[in-house]
């Protein structure tokens, strides 16, 4: 049986641990409050920069409400793709030039790959900008410099990757040794194109 001294020591130590935990929680909460606005501003800036990179002719971008219908969502899900935010690309006169679509592949080698693609009202893919990627250095991490330029100003319904050299407008040369990354990026682009096509056919480009 513990004597009063042992109990006193245990209570004292428990009190110290509680105080440390409480102070740590308060400090973390304070840091979060101080940094959350800064983080949000940085995130918004990164999105605006990604939009501008894929739609250089636009003067501004306006986020729109979008939720893919069930059939399209299931089709995209089958390839590990999820469409996120969609923005109208507006000219200096306020007219809509096209759309910028956020598309995420959950099947990258190192995790999610998030990219933005700009699609004109006529269906041409201006460019893609890879916003988040955590692939293998020297292989999948080469996607922004090796894969992204291959999508520049292409007007096709969808893309396919090849390991033997692209010979058609819709073909993308895979990164050697990074087939998984190449497939994930290609699927994300195709998913974004499908969403843009669905919105354009639904009249979003004329609103």
Short mmCIF file of N, CA, C and O in Angstrom, two decimals, residues 121-194:
data_model
loop_
_atom_site.label_atom_id
_atom_site.label_comp_id
_atom_site.label_asym_id
_atom_site.label_seq_id
_atom_site.Cartn_x
_atom_site.Cartn_y
_atom_site.Cartn_z
N UNK A 121 -13.15 27.95 -74.25
CA UNK A 121 -14.53 27.66 -74.61
C UNK A 121 -14.62 26.71 -75.79
O UNK A 121 -15.61 25.99 -75.96
N UNK A 122 -13.57 26.72 -76.63
CA UNK A 122 -13.56 25.85 -77.81
C UNK A 122 -13.03 24.46 -77.51
O UNK A 122 -12.95 23.62 -78.40
N UNK A 123 -12.64 24.23 -76.27
CA UNK A 123 -12.19 22.90 -75.87
C UNK A 123 -10.70 22.66 -75.96
O UNK A 123 -10.23 21.54 -75.74
N UNK A 124 -9.92 23.70 -76.26
CA UNK A 124 -8.47 23.52 -76.33
C UNK A 124 -7.86 23.58 -74.93
O UNK A 124 -8.20 24.46 -74.13
N UNK A 125 -6.97 22.65 -74.64
CA UNK A 125 -6.24 22.65 -73.38
C UNK A 125 -5.05 23.58 -73.52
O UNK A 125 -4.13 23.32 -74.29
N UNK A 126 -5.07 24.69 -72.81
CA UNK A 126 -3.96 25.65 -72.88
C UNK A 126 -2.69 25.03 -72.30
O UNK A 126 -1.67 24.89 -72.98
N UNK A 127 -2.76 24.70 -71.02
CA UNK A 127 -1.61 24.17 -70.28
C UNK A 127 -2.12 23.50 -69.02
O UNK A 127 -3.28 23.64 -68.64
N UNK A 128 -1.20 22.80 -68.35
CA UNK A 128 -1.48 22.28 -67.01
C UNK A 128 -0.41 22.81 -66.07
O UNK A 128 0.71 23.09 -66.49
N UNK A 129 -0.78 22.95 -64.81
CA UNK A 129 0.16 23.36 -63.78
C UNK A 129 0.02 22.40 -62.61
O UNK A 129 -1.07 22.24 -62.06
N UNK A 130 1.11 21.72 -62.27
CA UNK A 130 1.07 20.76 -61.17
C UNK A 130 1.34 21.49 -59.86
O UNK A 130 2.42 22.03 -59.64
N UNK A 131 0.33 21.51 -59.00
CA UNK A 131 0.40 22.30 -57.77
C UNK A 131 0.98 21.50 -56.60
O UNK A 131 1.71 22.04 -55.77
N UNK A 132 0.64 20.21 -56.53
CA UNK A 132 1.14 19.36 -55.45
C UNK A 132 1.60 18.02 -56.02
O UNK A 132 0.87 17.39 -56.78
N UNK A 133 2.80 17.60 -55.63
CA UNK A 133 3.33 16.32 -56.09
C UNK A 133 4.41 15.86 -55.13
O UNK A 133 5.22 16.68 -54.66
N UNK A 134 4.44 14.58 -54.82
CA UNK A 134 5.44 14.02 -53.90
C UNK A 134 5.94 12.69 -54.44
O UNK A 134 5.86 11.65 -53.78
N UNK A 135 6.47 12.72 -55.64
CA UNK A 135 6.92 11.50 -56.28
C UNK A 135 8.42 11.28 -56.05
O UNK A 135 9.08 12.04 -55.34
N UNK A 136 8.97 10.26 -56.67
CA UNK A 136 10.37 9.91 -56.47
C UNK A 136 11.28 10.94 -57.13
O UNK A 136 11.13 11.24 -58.31
N UNK A 137 12.25 11.50 -56.37
CA UNK A 137 13.19 12.46 -56.95
C UNK A 137 13.93 11.86 -58.15
O UNK A 137 14.35 10.70 -58.12
N UNK A 138 14.05 12.65 -59.21
CA UNK A 138 14.76 12.19 -60.40
C UNK A 138 13.92 11.33 -61.32
O UNK A 138 14.34 11.03 -62.45
N UNK A 139 12.73 10.95 -60.86
CA UNK A 139 11.82 10.15 -61.70
C UNK A 139 10.47 10.86 -61.77
O UNK A 139 10.28 11.74 -62.59
N UNK A 140 9.53 10.47 -60.91
CA UNK A 140 8.21 11.09 -60.94
C UNK A 140 8.22 12.58 -60.69
O UNK A 140 7.37 13.31 -61.21
N UNK A 141 9.20 13.06 -59.91
CA UNK A 141 9.26 14.50 -59.63
C UNK A 141 9.63 15.32 -60.87
O UNK A 141 9.60 16.55 -60.84
N UNK A 142 9.97 14.64 -61.95
CA UNK A 142 10.27 15.34 -63.20
C UNK A 142 9.00 15.70 -63.97
O UNK A 142 9.06 16.37 -65.00
N UNK A 143 7.85 15.29 -63.45
CA UNK A 143 6.58 15.51 -64.15
C UNK A 143 6.34 16.97 -64.54
O UNK A 143 5.94 17.24 -65.68
N UNK A 144 6.58 17.96 -63.67
CA UNK A 144 6.33 19.35 -64.07
C UNK A 144 7.16 19.79 -65.27
O UNK A 144 6.68 20.60 -66.08
N UNK A 145 8.38 19.29 -65.39
CA UNK A 145 9.23 19.73 -66.50
C UNK A 145 9.20 18.80 -67.70
O UNK A 145 9.54 19.22 -68.81
N UNK A 146 8.79 17.54 -67.49
CA UNK A 146 8.78 16.58 -68.60
C UNK A 146 7.37 16.35 -69.15
O UNK A 146 7.16 16.37 -70.36
N UNK A 147 6.42 16.16 -68.27
CA UNK A 147 5.05 15.87 -68.72
C UNK A 147 4.25 17.13 -69.04
O UNK A 147 3.60 17.20 -70.09
N UNK A 148 4.26 18.10 -68.12
CA UNK A 148 3.40 19.27 -68.27
C UNK A 148 3.52 19.95 -69.64
O UNK A 148 2.50 20.27 -70.27
N UNK A 149 4.74 20.19 -70.16
CA UNK A 149 4.85 20.87 -71.46
C UNK A 149 4.20 20.11 -72.61
O UNK A 149 3.83 20.71 -73.63
N UNK A 150 4.06 18.81 -72.47
CA UNK A 150 3.50 18.01 -73.56
C UNK A 150 2.00 18.24 -73.76
O UNK A 150 1.44 17.88 -74.80
N UNK A 151 1.35 18.82 -72.76
CA UNK A 151 -0.08 19.08 -72.86
C UNK A 151 -0.38 20.47 -73.44
O UNK A 151 -1.54 20.83 -73.61
N UNK A 152 0.65 21.23 -73.76
CA UNK A 152 0.49 22.62 -74.20
C UNK A 152 -0.31 22.72 -75.48
O UNK A 152 0.02 22.11 -76.51
N UNK A 153 -1.40 23.50 -75.41
CA UNK A 153 -2.24 23.83 -76.57
C UNK A 153 -2.63 22.60 -77.40
O UNK A 153 -2.41 22.56 -78.61
N UNK A 154 -3.21 21.65 -76.73
CA UNK A 154 -3.71 20.44 -77.40
C UNK A 154 -5.23 20.47 -77.42
O UNK A 154 -5.86 20.76 -76.40
N UNK A 155 -5.80 20.16 -78.56
CA UNK A 155 -7.26 20.13 -78.69
C UNK A 155 -7.72 18.71 -78.98
O UNK A 155 -7.96 18.34 -80.13
N UNK A 156 -7.82 17.90 -77.95
CA UNK A 156 -8.24 16.51 -78.07
C UNK A 156 -9.22 16.20 -76.96
O UNK A 156 -9.31 16.91 -75.96
N UNK A 157 -9.97 15.12 -77.11
CA UNK A 157 -10.95 14.74 -76.10
C UNK A 157 -10.30 14.12 -74.87
O UNK A 157 -10.77 14.29 -73.74
N UNK A 158 -9.21 13.38 -75.09
CA UNK A 158 -8.50 12.74 -73.97
C UNK A 158 -7.09 12.38 -74.41
O UNK A 158 -6.78 12.40 -75.61
N UNK A 159 -6.26 12.04 -73.43
CA UNK A 159 -4.86 11.72 -73.70
C UNK A 159 -4.54 10.28 -73.32
O UNK A 159 -5.19 9.69 -72.46
N UNK A 160 -3.51 9.75 -73.96
CA UNK A 160 -2.98 8.43 -73.62
C UNK A 160 -1.47 8.57 -73.55
O UNK A 160 -0.88 9.39 -74.26
N UNK A 161 -0.83 7.80 -72.68
CA UNK A 161 0.63 7.87 -72.60
C UNK A 161 1.25 6.68 -73.32
O UNK A 161 0.62 5.63 -73.47
N UNK A 162 2.46 6.87 -73.78
CA UNK A 162 3.15 5.82 -74.50
C UNK A 162 4.60 5.75 -74.06
O UNK A 162 5.18 6.77 -73.65
N UNK A 163 5.18 4.57 -74.15
CA UNK A 163 6.59 4.38 -73.80
C UNK A 163 7.47 4.28 -75.04
O UNK A 163 8.69 4.12 -74.94
N UNK A 164 6.85 4.37 -76.22
CA UNK A 164 7.60 4.16 -77.46
C UNK A 164 7.72 5.42 -78.31
O UNK A 164 8.12 5.35 -79.47
N UNK A 165 7.38 6.56 -77.73
CA UNK A 165 7.50 7.81 -78.47
C UNK A 165 6.16 8.27 -79.00
O UNK A 165 5.51 7.54 -79.76
N UNK A 166 5.73 9.46 -78.62
CA UNK A 166 4.44 9.99 -79.05
C UNK A 166 4.43 10.22 -80.55
O UNK A 166 5.34 10.83 -81.10
N UNK A 167 3.38 9.73 -81.21
CA UNK A 167 3.26 9.89 -82.65
C UNK A 167 1.92 10.49 -83.05
O UNK A 167 1.66 10.70 -84.23
N UNK A 168 1.06 10.77 -82.06
CA UNK A 168 -0.25 11.34 -82.33
C UNK A 168 -0.47 12.53 -81.40
O UNK A 168 0.18 12.67 -80.36
N UNK A 169 -1.40 13.39 -81.77
CA UNK A 169 -1.67 14.61 -81.02
C UNK A 169 -2.08 14.32 -79.57
O UNK A 169 -1.78 15.10 -78.66
N UNK A 170 -2.74 13.19 -79.36
CA UNK A 170 -3.24 12.88 -78.02
C UNK A 170 -2.31 11.99 -77.21
O UNK A 170 -2.66 11.55 -76.12
N UNK A 171 -1.10 11.75 -77.71
CA UNK A 171 -0.16 10.88 -77.00
C UNK A 171 0.87 11.68 -76.21
O UNK A 171 1.37 12.71 -76.66
N UNK A 172 1.19 11.15 -75.03
CA UNK A 172 2.16 11.77 -74.13
C UNK A 172 3.29 10.79 -73.88
O UNK A 172 3.05 9.62 -73.57
N UNK A 173 4.52 11.26 -74.03
CA UNK A 173 5.68 10.40 -73.74
C UNK A 173 5.80 10.19 -72.23
O UNK A 173 5.90 11.16 -71.46
N UNK A 174 5.80 8.94 -71.81
CA UNK A 174 5.92 8.63 -70.40
C UNK A 174 7.33 8.95 -69.89
O UNK A 174 8.30 8.90 -70.65
N UNK A 175 7.42 9.26 -68.61
CA UNK A 175 8.73 9.46 -67.99
C UNK A 175 9.35 8.08 -67.79
O UNK A 175 8.73 7.19 -67.19
N UNK A 176 10.55 7.88 -68.27
CA UNK A 176 11.22 6.58 -68.12
C UNK A 176 11.35 6.23 -66.64
O UNK A 176 11.85 7.03 -65.84
N UNK A 177 10.88 5.06 -66.27
CA UNK A 177 10.97 4.61 -64.88
C UNK A 177 9.90 5.19 -63.97
O UNK A 177 9.95 4.97 -62.76
N UNK A 178 8.96 5.94 -64.53
CA UNK A 178 7.91 6.56 -63.70
C UNK A 178 6.55 6.43 -64.39
O UNK A 178 5.82 7.40 -64.55
N UNK A 179 6.22 5.21 -64.74
CA UNK A 179 4.95 4.95 -65.42
C UNK A 179 3.76 5.29 -64.53
O UNK A 179 2.74 5.81 -65.00
N UNK A 180 3.87 4.98 -63.24
CA UNK A 180 2.75 5.24 -62.32
C UNK A 180 2.46 6.73 -62.26
O UNK A 180 1.30 7.16 -62.32
N UNK A 181 3.49 7.53 -62.15
CA UNK A 181 3.32 8.98 -62.12
C UNK A 181 2.71 9.48 -63.43
O UNK A 181 1.79 10.30 -63.43
N UNK A 182 3.24 8.98 -64.55
CA UNK A 182 2.73 9.39 -65.85
C UNK A 182 1.25 9.06 -65.98
O UNK A 182 0.46 9.89 -66.45
N UNK A 183 0.88 7.85 -65.57
CA UNK A 183 -0.53 7.45 -65.65
C UNK A 183 -1.40 8.33 -64.76
O UNK A 183 -2.50 8.75 -65.16
N UNK A 184 -0.92 8.63 -63.56
CA UNK A 184 -1.70 9.45 -62.63
C UNK A 184 -1.93 10.85 -63.20
O UNK A 184 -3.05 11.38 -63.14
N UNK A 185 -0.89 11.46 -63.74
CA UNK A 185 -1.02 12.80 -64.32
C UNK A 185 -1.96 12.77 -65.52
O UNK A 185 -2.84 13.63 -65.66
N UNK A 186 -1.78 11.79 -66.39
CA UNK A 186 -2.63 11.68 -67.58
C UNK A 186 -4.09 11.49 -67.19
O UNK A 186 -4.98 12.14 -67.77
N UNK A 187 -4.36 10.65 -66.21
CA UNK A 187 -5.73 10.44 -65.75
C UNK A 187 -6.32 11.70 -65.15
O UNK A 187 -7.51 12.01 -65.36
N UNK A 188 -5.51 12.44 -64.39
CA UNK A 188 -5.99 13.69 -63.79
C UNK A 188 -6.35 14.70 -64.87
O UNK A 188 -7.36 15.40 -64.77
N UNK A 189 -5.52 14.78 -65.89
CA UNK A 189 -5.80 15.70 -67.00
C UNK A 189 -7.08 15.28 -67.72
O UNK A 189 -7.96 16.11 -68.00
N UNK A 190 -7.21 14.00 -68.01
CA UNK A 190 -8.40 13.51 -68.69
C UNK A 190 -9.66 13.77 -67.86
O UNK A 190 -10.71 14.14 -68.40
N UNK A 191 -9.55 13.60 -66.54
CA UNK A 191 -10.69 13.87 -65.67
C UNK A 191 -11.09 15.33 -65.70
O UNK A 191 -12.27 15.66 -65.76
N UNK A 192 -10.09 16.21 -65.66
CA UNK A 192 -10.37 17.64 -65.73
C UNK A 192 -11.00 18.03 -67.06
O UNK A 192 -11.90 18.88 -67.11
N UNK A 193 -10.53 17.42 -68.14
CA UNK A 193 -11.11 17.69 -69.46
C UNK A 193 -12.57 17.26 -69.52
O UNK A 193 -13.42 17.98 -70.07
N UNK A 194 -12.88 16.10 -68.95
CA UNK A 194 -14.26 15.62 -68.95
C UNK A 194 -15.17 16.58 -68.19
O UNK A 194 -16.29 16.87 -68.61
#
